[in-house]
Structure formats: structure tokens, C-alpha cells
XYZ file of N, CA and C in Angstrom:
459
model
N 11.373 13.039 15.361
C 11.178 13.287 13.944
C 9.839 13.957 13.733
N 9.818 15.053 13.040
C 8.577 15.781 12.779
C 8.212 15.647 11.306
N 6.949 15.314 11.040
C 6.457 15.179 9.669
C 6.516 16.542 8.995
N 7.071 16.617 7.788
C 7.304 17.896 7.125
C 6.241 18.298 6.107
N 5.300 17.389 5.746
C 4.238 17.704 4.788
C 4.787 18.300 3.488
N 5.903 17.792 2.999
C 6.438 18.241 1.716
C 7.305 19.480 1.778
N 7.556 20.024 2.947
C 8.413 21.209 3.070
C 9.827 20.824 2.646
N 10.450 21.673 1.856
C 11.805 21.402 1.400
C 11.851 20.806 0.001
N 10.694 20.502 -0.558
C 10.638 20.006 -1.931
C 10.504 21.187 -2.875
N 11.045 21.055 -4.060
C 10.897 22.120 -5.049
C 10.727 21.490 -6.433
N 10.033 22.204 -7.292
C 9.869 21.762 -8.678
C 10.996 22.392 -9.480
N 11.690 21.559 -10.250
C 12.834 22.012 -11.027
C 12.557 21.708 -12.494
N 12.720 22.698 -13.346
C 12.530 22.474 -14.779
C 13.870 22.597 -15.492
N 14.009 21.814 -16.574
C 15.234 21.863 -17.351
C 16.386 21.178 -16.644
N 17.570 21.246 -17.222
C 18.742 20.608 -16.612
C 19.066 21.239 -15.258
N 19.509 20.438 -14.335
C 19.900 20.943 -13.031
C 20.914 20.004 -12.417
N 21.599 20.492 -11.415
C 22.630 19.722 -10.720
C 22.140 19.412 -9.303
N 22.299 18.158 -8.897
C 21.939 17.758 -7.547
C 23.102 18.033 -6.606
N 22.784 18.619 -5.480
C 23.777 18.832 -4.437
C 23.876 17.553 -3.609
N 24.977 17.329 -2.901
C 25.088 16.147 -2.033
C 23.905 16.076 -1.060
N 23.313 14.909 -0.972
C 22.169 14.714 -0.082
C 20.828 15.040 -0.714
N 20.815 15.557 -1.943
C 19.560 15.852 -2.634
C 19.171 14.665 -3.516
N 17.881 14.535 -3.754
C 17.340 13.480 -4.605
C 16.379 14.104 -5.591
N 16.193 13.440 -6.721
C 15.276 13.963 -7.741
C 14.277 12.891 -8.138
N 13.080 13.330 -8.490
C 12.035 12.452 -8.986
C 11.195 13.242 -9.976
N 10.629 12.544 -10.917
C 9.767 13.186 -11.892
C 8.495 13.684 -11.198
N 8.086 14.914 -11.517
C 6.835 15.446 -10.988
C 5.715 15.036 -11.921
N 4.664 14.461 -11.358
C 3.524 14.015 -12.158
C 2.313 14.844 -11.762
N 1.789 15.583 -12.709
C 0.599 16.397 -12.470
C -0.607 15.477 -12.512
N -1.259 15.297 -11.368
C -2.393 14.386 -11.290
C -3.334 14.831 -10.186
N -4.568 14.383 -10.280
C -5.505 14.619 -9.184
C -5.946 13.285 -8.580
N -5.229 12.211 -8.951
C -5.607 10.876 -8.482
C -4.431 10.192 -7.793
N -4.459 10.223 -6.464
C -3.504 9.455 -5.679
C -4.314 8.468 -4.852
N -3.884 7.224 -4.869
C -4.632 6.180 -4.180
C -3.733 5.358 -3.272
N -4.375 4.736 -2.281
C -3.728 3.700 -1.486
C -4.496 2.417 -1.773
N -3.742 1.348 -2.063
C -4.337 0.035 -2.324
C -3.779 -0.929 -1.285
N -4.677 -1.533 -0.502
C -4.285 -2.552 0.471
C -4.530 -3.897 -0.180
N -3.635 -4.867 0.046
C -3.857 -6.180 -0.527
C -3.376 -7.262 0.415
N -4.044 -8.408 0.318
C -3.634 -9.640 0.993
C -3.819 -10.721 -0.055
N -2.717 -11.335 -0.503
C -2.818 -12.337 -1.558
C -3.445 -11.720 -2.792
N -4.619 -12.235 -3.183
C -5.325 -11.711 -4.356
C -6.581 -10.931 -3.982
N -6.630 -10.395 -2.766
C -7.761 -9.589 -2.302
C -7.294 -8.148 -2.160
N -8.123 -7.217 -2.628
C -7.728 -5.811 -2.680
C -8.813 -4.891 -2.136
N -8.387 -3.781 -1.554
C -9.247 -2.648 -1.195
C -8.504 -1.400 -1.631
N -9.234 -0.350 -1.965
C -8.573 0.875 -2.417
C -9.311 2.100 -1.898
N -8.567 3.213 -1.830
C -9.145 4.482 -1.406
C -8.395 5.626 -2.073
N -9.139 6.685 -2.364
C -8.541 7.917 -2.866
C -7.969 8.693 -1.689
N -6.830 9.319 -1.904
C -6.219 10.172 -0.875
C -6.915 11.528 -0.945
N -7.401 12.028 0.203
C -8.132 13.290 0.248
C -7.620 14.151 1.401
N -7.733 15.463 1.232
C -7.341 16.410 2.270
C -8.304 16.273 3.444
N -7.795 16.356 4.683
C -8.644 16.281 5.864
C -8.108 17.218 6.936
N -8.908 17.417 7.951
C -8.492 18.223 9.093
C -7.484 17.433 9.925
N -6.385 18.044 10.275
C -5.351 17.401 11.070
C -5.807 17.273 12.526
N -5.585 16.105 13.128
C -5.880 15.874 14.538
C -4.548 15.715 15.264
N -4.036 16.790 15.888
C -2.719 16.712 16.540
C -2.640 15.654 17.629
N -3.763 15.298 18.226
C -3.763 14.295 19.295
C -3.874 12.876 18.740
N -4.163 12.749 17.451
C -4.360 11.428 16.848
C -3.052 10.720 16.570
N -3.133 9.445 16.129
C -1.925 8.663 15.864
C -1.180 9.108 14.610
N -1.850 9.838 13.727
C -1.227 10.266 12.465
C -1.251 11.784 12.390
N -0.102 12.374 12.113
C -0.012 13.834 12.046
C -0.303 14.364 10.638
N -0.589 13.484 9.711
C -0.805 13.887 8.328
C -2.111 14.654 8.162
N -2.134 15.513 7.182
C -3.355 16.245 6.841
C -4.127 15.540 5.735
N -3.811 14.273 5.524
C -4.461 13.514 4.461
C -5.227 12.343 5.053
N -6.302 11.999 4.393
C -7.108 10.845 4.772
C -7.495 10.078 3.517
N -8.411 9.134 3.651
C -8.789 8.285 2.531
C -10.296 8.134 2.439
N -10.803 8.055 1.209
C -12.204 7.734 0.933
C -12.205 6.506 0.042
N -12.941 5.481 0.456
C -12.979 4.215 -0.282
C -13.393 4.455 -1.730
N -12.732 3.770 -2.654
C -13.064 3.859 -4.075
C -13.053 2.458 -4.685
N -13.469 2.372 -5.913
C -13.500 1.093 -6.633
C -12.076 0.601 -6.891
N -11.886 -0.701 -6.798
C -10.613 -1.322 -7.151
C -10.756 -1.831 -8.582
N -10.001 -1.255 -9.501
C -10.088 -1.683 -10.902
C -9.117 -2.834 -11.167
N -9.356 -3.544 -12.244
C -8.447 -4.624 -12.641
C -7.050 -4.081 -12.929
N -6.957 -2.885 -13.534
C -5.649 -2.269 -13.790
C -4.888 -2.016 -12.498
N -5.596 -1.531 -11.472
C -4.947 -1.287 -10.179
C -4.447 -2.596 -9.596
N -5.287 -3.628 -9.614
C -4.898 -4.934 -9.070
C -3.654 -5.469 -9.767
N -3.683 -5.469 -11.096
C -2.545 -6.004 -11.863
C -1.267 -5.226 -11.578
N -1.374 -3.893 -11.533
C -0.200 -3.057 -11.306
C 0.393 -3.315 -9.918
N -0.443 -3.268 -8.885
C 0.043 -3.463 -7.508
C 0.600 -4.871 -7.343
N -0.100 -5.872 -7.868
C 0.356 -7.264 -7.731
C 1.724 -7.455 -8.406
N 1.885 -6.887 -9.589
C 3.165 -7.005 -10.312
C 4.302 -6.368 -9.511
N 4.063 -5.176 -8.983
C 5.089 -4.484 -8.201
C 5.388 -5.225 -6.899
N 4.350 -5.704 -6.219
C 4.540 -6.425 -4.958
C 5.281 -7.738 -5.184
N 4.912 -8.450 -6.238
C 5.587 -9.706 -6.559
C 7.073 -9.480 -6.851
N 7.390 -8.333 -7.454
C 8.787 -8.034 -7.806
C 9.682 -7.931 -6.575
N 9.089 -7.551 -5.448
C 9.887 -7.434 -4.222
C 9.501 -8.486 -3.183
N 8.624 -9.426 -3.560
C 8.304 -10.556 -2.693
C 7.328 -10.275 -1.569
N 6.409 -9.326 -1.760
C 5.416 -9.031 -0.721
C 4.103 -9.752 -1.003
N 3.547 -10.412 0.016
C 2.268 -11.112 -0.100
C 1.106 -10.269 0.398
N 1.393 -9.244 1.182
C 0.360 -8.342 1.682
C 1.003 -7.008 1.998
N 0.182 -5.969 2.105
C 0.697 -4.646 2.433
C -0.215 -3.564 1.912
N 0.370 -2.396 1.685
C -0.360 -1.268 1.116
C 0.557 -0.571 0.119
N -0.031 -0.128 -0.975
C 0.721 0.554 -2.024
C 0.149 1.947 -2.211
N 1.020 2.928 -2.314
C 0.608 4.290 -2.653
C 0.935 4.489 -4.124
N -0.105 4.803 -4.906
C 0.063 4.915 -6.355
C -0.551 6.217 -6.878
N -0.027 6.670 -7.995
C -0.563 7.827 -8.717
C -1.013 7.385 -10.094
N -2.033 8.040 -10.617
C -2.407 7.864 -12.011
C -1.731 8.970 -12.794
N -0.935 8.592 -13.808
C -0.261 9.552 -14.669
C -1.106 9.725 -15.926
N -1.894 10.811 -16.014
C -2.778 10.975 -17.173
C -2.018 11.191 -18.480
N -0.820 11.752 -18.412
C -0.038 11.990 -19.628
C 0.416 10.675 -20.263
N 0.743 9.680 -19.443
C 1.229 8.395 -19.963
C 0.148 7.319 -19.944
N -0.959 7.581 -19.241
C -2.049 6.613 -19.193
C -1.730 5.364 -18.393
N -0.964 5.536 -17.286
C -0.649 4.379 -16.452
C -0.445 4.800 -14.996
N -0.353 3.781 -14.128
C -0.082 4.043 -12.724
C 1.412 4.145 -12.485
N 1.770 4.896 -11.441
C 3.148 5.049 -11.003
C 3.180 4.690 -9.513
N 4.159 3.898 -9.131
C 4.298 3.486 -7.734
C 5.029 4.569 -6.945
N 4.434 5.003 -5.850
C 5.128 5.906 -4.935
C 5.885 5.095 -3.899
N 5.170 4.142 -3.266
C 5.842 3.269 -2.302
C 4.988 2.055 -1.999
N 5.683 0.987 -1.609
C 5.042 -0.223 -1.099
C 5.303 -0.274 0.399
N 4.254 -0.499 1.169
C 4.364 -0.576 2.625
C 4.209 -2.032 3.045
N 5.251 -2.609 3.607
C 5.196 -4.017 4.013
C 4.515 -4.201 5.361
N 4.349 -3.132 6.109
C 3.662 -3.197 7.402
C 2.716 -1.999 7.509
N 1.612 -2.030 6.744
C 0.710 -0.872 6.730
C -0.052 -0.729 8.042
N -0.365 0.508 8.384
C -1.187 0.763 9.568
C -2.594 0.234 9.313
N -3.117 -0.513 10.264
C -4.495 -1.008 10.190
C -5.295 -0.180 11.188
N -5.498 1.090 10.832
C -6.030 2.057 11.775
C -7.531 2.300 11.688
N -8.245 1.432 10.978
C -9.704 1.507 10.978
C -10.245 0.100 11.182
N -11.426 -0.018 11.753
C -12.019 -1.350 11.927
C -12.204 -2.077 10.597
N -12.513 -1.342 9.531
C -12.711 -1.958 8.218
C -11.423 -2.584 7.687
N -10.308 -1.892 7.842
C -9.029 -2.453 7.384
C -8.624 -3.652 8.214
N -8.811 -3.565 9.509
C -8.482 -4.690 10.379
C -9.300 -5.919 9.988
N -10.589 -5.744 9.739
C -11.444 -6.864 9.327
C -11.029 -7.406 7.964
N -10.661 -6.515 7.038
C -10.208 -6.944 5.709
C -8.991 -7.853 5.830
N -7.989 -7.431 6.608
C -6.784 -8.241 6.754
C -7.070 -9.533 7.516
N -7.867 -9.460 8.573
C -8.210 -10.668 9.330
C -8.949 -11.673 8.443
N -9.806 -11.187 7.565
C -10.611 -12.072 6.717
C -9.769 -12.818 5.686
N -8.630 -12.259 5.297
C -7.879 -12.843 4.180
C -6.486 -13.344 4.517
N -5.945 -12.995 5.666
C -4.554 -13.360 5.965
C -4.377 -14.868 6.104
N -5.306 -15.551 6.773
C -5.172 -17.002 6.932
C -5.223 -17.702 5.572
N -6.148 -17.279 4.731
C -6.257 -17.854 3.385
C -4.948 -17.693 2.613
N -4.353 -16.497 2.691
C -3.090 -16.238 1.995
C -1.979 -17.116 2.550
N -1.918 -17.256 3.885
C -0.870 -18.078 4.494
C -1.007 -19.543 4.103
N -2.240 -20.062 4.112
C -2.470 -21.462 3.743
C -2.089 -21.688 2.283
N -2.440 -20.740 1.425
C -2.119 -20.872 -0.004
C -0.615 -20.777 -0.245
N 0.034 -19.830 0.426
C 1.456 -19.555 0.174
C 2.394 -20.518 0.908
N 2.024 -20.915 2.127
C 2.899 -21.740 2.960
C 2.158 -22.940 3.536
N 1.600 -23.816 2.713
C 0.771 -24.915 3.235
C 1.530 -25.847 4.172
N 2.773 -26.143 3.884
C 3.536 -27.057 4.748
C 3.764 -26.469 6.136
N 4.052 -25.177 6.202
C 4.274 -24.530 7.492
C 2.977 -24.494 8.293
N 1.876 -24.140 7.634
C 0.582 -24.074 8.319
C 0.197 -25.456 8.836
N 0.369 -26.488 8.016
C 0.042 -27.846 8.450
C 0.920 -28.280 9.623
N 2.199 -27.940 9.600
C 3.104 -28.281 10.693
C 2.626 -27.652 12.004
N 2.303 -26.364 11.953
C 1.860 -25.653 13.158
C 0.546 -26.239 13.659
N -0.375 -26.519 12.749
C -1.669 -27.063 13.167
C -1.514 -28.467 13.759
N -0.671 -29.306 13.168
C -0.440 -30.652 13.730
C 0.162 -30.533 15.122
N 1.074 -29.605 15.270
C 1.714 -29.387 16.565
C 0.696 -28.948 17.619
N -0.335 -28.245 17.162
C -1.391 -27.774 18.078
C -2.592 -28.693 18.114
N -2.448 -29.918 17.563
C -3.525 -30.901 17.642
C -4.566 -30.792 16.546
N -4.300 -30.007 15.495
C -5.224 -29.890 14.364
C -4.463 -30.237 13.098
N -5.185 -30.679 12.089
C -4.560 -30.946 10.792
C -5.553 -30.551 9.710
N -5.254 -29.477 9.006
C -6.118 -28.939 7.954
C -6.374 -29.974 6.868
N -5.395 -30.820 6.584
C -5.539 -31.815 5.500
C -6.609 -32.854 5.813
N -6.910 -33.088 7.115
C -7.908 -34.073 7.494
C -9.297 -33.471 7.590
N -9.409 -32.156 7.508
C -10.712 -31.491 7.668
C -11.574 -31.663 6.438
């Protein structure tokens, strides 16, 4: 499978007919696309930016990320969408729609790449907390089985 970088997409105005195998989505004119990583109620965010492609690297994309502020609106939007499909952690790709004044979900990633030391540390720092909060009985069972009991600590 070769990454296509948007080849084969077209902008269509007015009424149109979809051919078999074609899909349609609203085009949103924006300069703000972000990725938001979350674990439980902890968030990190970055703006999507153009970068030099590294053909030898793990990702063939010509896009990269620059860390940005995580706003309360971003947190609420991502959390609401993630909760709707039952995800406790992951990464969300979102757009800001300036015409409507809100975020639009592009996709939720249930198994995001942790391809930087900062992301790996972020997930390591919060995953245990999320598991204990979300599944206390399971965590206690495993710890008792391994000779530890969080409830006695």
C-alpha cells in the first residue's frame, strides 16, 4: 500500500452524483488542523505542519507536528467524541471550522503512534492512572495476584 497524499480527491461544487466506490465529505476551508493525544483526562496537542519527507523514516507523510496549547474547547470536544465510541486514550485529528466556529472530527485513532520520546513519556505518565480509575477491580486483582495490593498502600 502506498500513501497517496490526497491524490484522487477532488472538490465538487453544487449537486453531483457519486459513482460506485466514491465517497463525499464537506470541504472545510481552514488553516488549523490539529492532533490531540489523550489518556483519561490528560491531553497534549500539536498543529499539523508541512515538513520534509524522510523516505527512510517510519512515516512517509509530508506532514509533522508542532506542539500547541490545549484549550478547554479542544478537551471537551475530543473527550465527548471519544466517550461516544468508548475510547479511554488515543489521538484525534481535528479541524477548526472558522465558518461555523467549532471543531470537526477527522478521525479518532485508538492505537496512535508513539513516535517521539515526549509522546511515549506522556502516555507512560498517565496510562496507569487511567487504568486504576477506569478499572480498579481488575488492577487490584492483578496486583494481588502479583503480591501487591493498591488498596493497602
